[in-house]
Amino acid sequence: MAQLSLFKNFEGYSPKYNFFKNSLLGRIHDSIPWDELIDCLPDERVGRGAPSWFGAKGMFALMFLKAYFNISDRQLLERFNTDWSLQYFCGKVLAEDQQIKDMTIMTRIRAYIESHCDWEKLQEILINHWKYDVSNSHVLLMDATCYESYIRFPTDVKLLWECCEWVFESQLFSICSE
């Protein structure tokens, strides 16, 4: 005997989707010009290999969510796998038995956006879309953060290796020659 469900999905609308649309996250989602942002990235490639988890909208949405929640890549993916509102935000609702296990996906998405996005077009889209919501539009704020890209975190193994290298290459040969 088949059970009739009270809330059926009508053209993608479910109670969860309705809750999402009426939440703060849903209102933020609706304030973003997704169709125009998608045009800043090239069309999805089709061909060999595994299909990508996210299209252009999903990639941009993940970047918005990461900044909005101010959490790490791992925390964002863990939350994405368990929170249907984030899945609706990204336009990628996972099946009940599905989850993203690839913890490097955020790094690859950032690299893809960085190398393929038309940044001037993206900035123009966001400025034009939100210009009436911005007070003090005559003020320019810029982040002047600089960092050295060749500095690495010193682990025990790296420090031991550098000590051995210094002893054998710099000290041992000079001592032996004396």
PDB file of N, CA and C in Angstrom, residues 41 59 63 104-117 119:
ATOM      1  N   LEU A  41      32.567  33.257 -15.590  1.00  0.00           N
ATOM      2  CA  LEU A  41      33.372  32.051 -15.746  1.00  0.00           C
ATOM      3  C   LEU A  41      33.052  31.408 -17.093  1.00  0.00           C
ATOM      4  N   MET A  59      30.273  27.163  -7.256  1.00  0.00           N
ATOM      5  CA  MET A  59      31.620  27.600  -6.868  1.00  0.00           C
ATOM      6  C   MET A  59      31.583  28.984  -6.235  1.00  0.00           C
ATOM      7  N   MET A  63      32.230  30.225  -2.151  1.00  0.00           N
ATOM      8  CA  MET A  63      33.116  31.317  -1.747  1.00  0.00           C
ATOM      9  C   MET A  63      32.367  32.339  -0.884  1.00  0.00           C
ATOM     10  N   THR A 104      40.066  18.578  -0.662  1.00  0.00           N
ATOM     11  CA  THR A 104      40.842  19.545  -1.449  1.00  0.00           C
ATOM     12  C   THR A 104      39.977  20.291  -2.458  1.00  0.00           C
ATOM     13  N   ILE A 105      38.686  19.999  -2.460  1.00  0.00           N
ATOM     14  CA  ILE A 105      37.816  20.593  -3.472  1.00  0.00           C
ATOM     15  C   ILE A 105      37.768  22.116  -3.358  1.00  0.00           C
ATOM     16  N   MET A 106      37.800  22.645  -2.153  1.00  0.00           N
ATOM     17  CA  MET A 106      37.753  24.098  -1.973  1.00  0.00           C
ATOM     18  C   MET A 106      39.000  24.761  -2.562  1.00  0.00           C
ATOM     19  N   THR A 107      40.147  24.161  -2.370  1.00  0.00           N
ATOM     20  CA  THR A 107      41.390  24.701  -2.928  1.00  0.00           C
ATOM     21  C   THR A 107      41.329  24.706  -4.448  1.00  0.00           C
ATOM     22  N   ARG A 108      40.820  23.618  -5.017  1.00  0.00           N
ATOM     23  CA  ARG A 108      40.721  23.538  -6.478  1.00  0.00           C
ATOM     24  C   ARG A 108      39.690  24.523  -7.021  1.00  0.00           C
ATOM     25  N   ILE A 109      38.608  24.739  -6.293  1.00  0.00           N
ATOM     26  CA  ILE A 109      37.599  25.718  -6.726  1.00  0.00           C
ATOM     27  C   ILE A 109      38.191  27.120  -6.707  1.00  0.00           C
ATOM     28  N   ARG A 110      38.914  27.453  -5.633  1.00  0.00           N
ATOM     29  CA  ARG A 110      39.550  28.775  -5.560  1.00  0.00           C
ATOM     30  C   ARG A 110      40.540  28.968  -6.705  1.00  0.00           C
ATOM     31  N   ALA A 111      41.331  27.943  -6.985  1.00  0.00           N
ATOM     32  CA  ALA A 111      42.309  28.037  -8.072  1.00  0.00           C
ATOM     33  C   ALA A 111      41.611  28.201  -9.420  1.00  0.00           C
ATOM     34  N   TYR A 112      40.512  27.482  -9.618  1.00  0.00           N
ATOM     35  CA  TYR A 112      39.775  27.583 -10.874  1.00  0.00           C
ATOM     36  C   TYR A 112      39.183  28.985 -11.045  1.00  0.00           C
ATOM     37  N   ILE A 113      38.547  29.483 -10.005  1.00  0.00           N
ATOM     38  CA  ILE A 113      37.958  30.822 -10.086  1.00  0.00           C
ATOM     39  C   ILE A 113      39.054  31.863 -10.313  1.00  0.00           C
ATOM     40  N   GLU A 114      40.147  31.717  -9.591  1.00  0.00           N
ATOM     41  CA  GLU A 114      41.246  32.690  -9.704  1.00  0.00           C
ATOM     42  C   GLU A 114      41.797  32.747 -11.130  1.00  0.00           C
ATOM     43  N   SER A 115      41.923  31.605 -11.768  1.00  0.00           N
ATOM     44  CA  SER A 115      42.541  31.604 -13.092  1.00  0.00           C
ATOM     45  C   SER A 115      41.552  31.820 -14.244  1.00  0.00           C
ATOM     46  N   HIS A 116      40.267  31.616 -14.021  1.00  0.00           N
ATOM     47  CA  HIS A 116      39.305  31.704 -15.119  1.00  0.00           C
ATOM     48  C   HIS A 116      38.306  32.859 -15.020  1.00  0.00           C
ATOM     49  N   CYS A 117      38.224  33.512 -13.871  1.00  0.00           N
ATOM     50  CA  CYS A 117      37.203  34.544 -13.680  1.00  0.00           C
ATOM     51  C   CYS A 117      37.632  35.876 -14.298  1.00  0.00           C
ATOM     52  N   TRP A 119      37.674  39.232 -13.500  1.00  0.00           N
ATOM     53  CA  TRP A 119      37.529  39.960 -12.244  1.00  0.00           C
ATOM     54  C   TRP A 119      36.946  41.361 -12.424  1.00  0.00           C
TER      55      TRP A 119
END
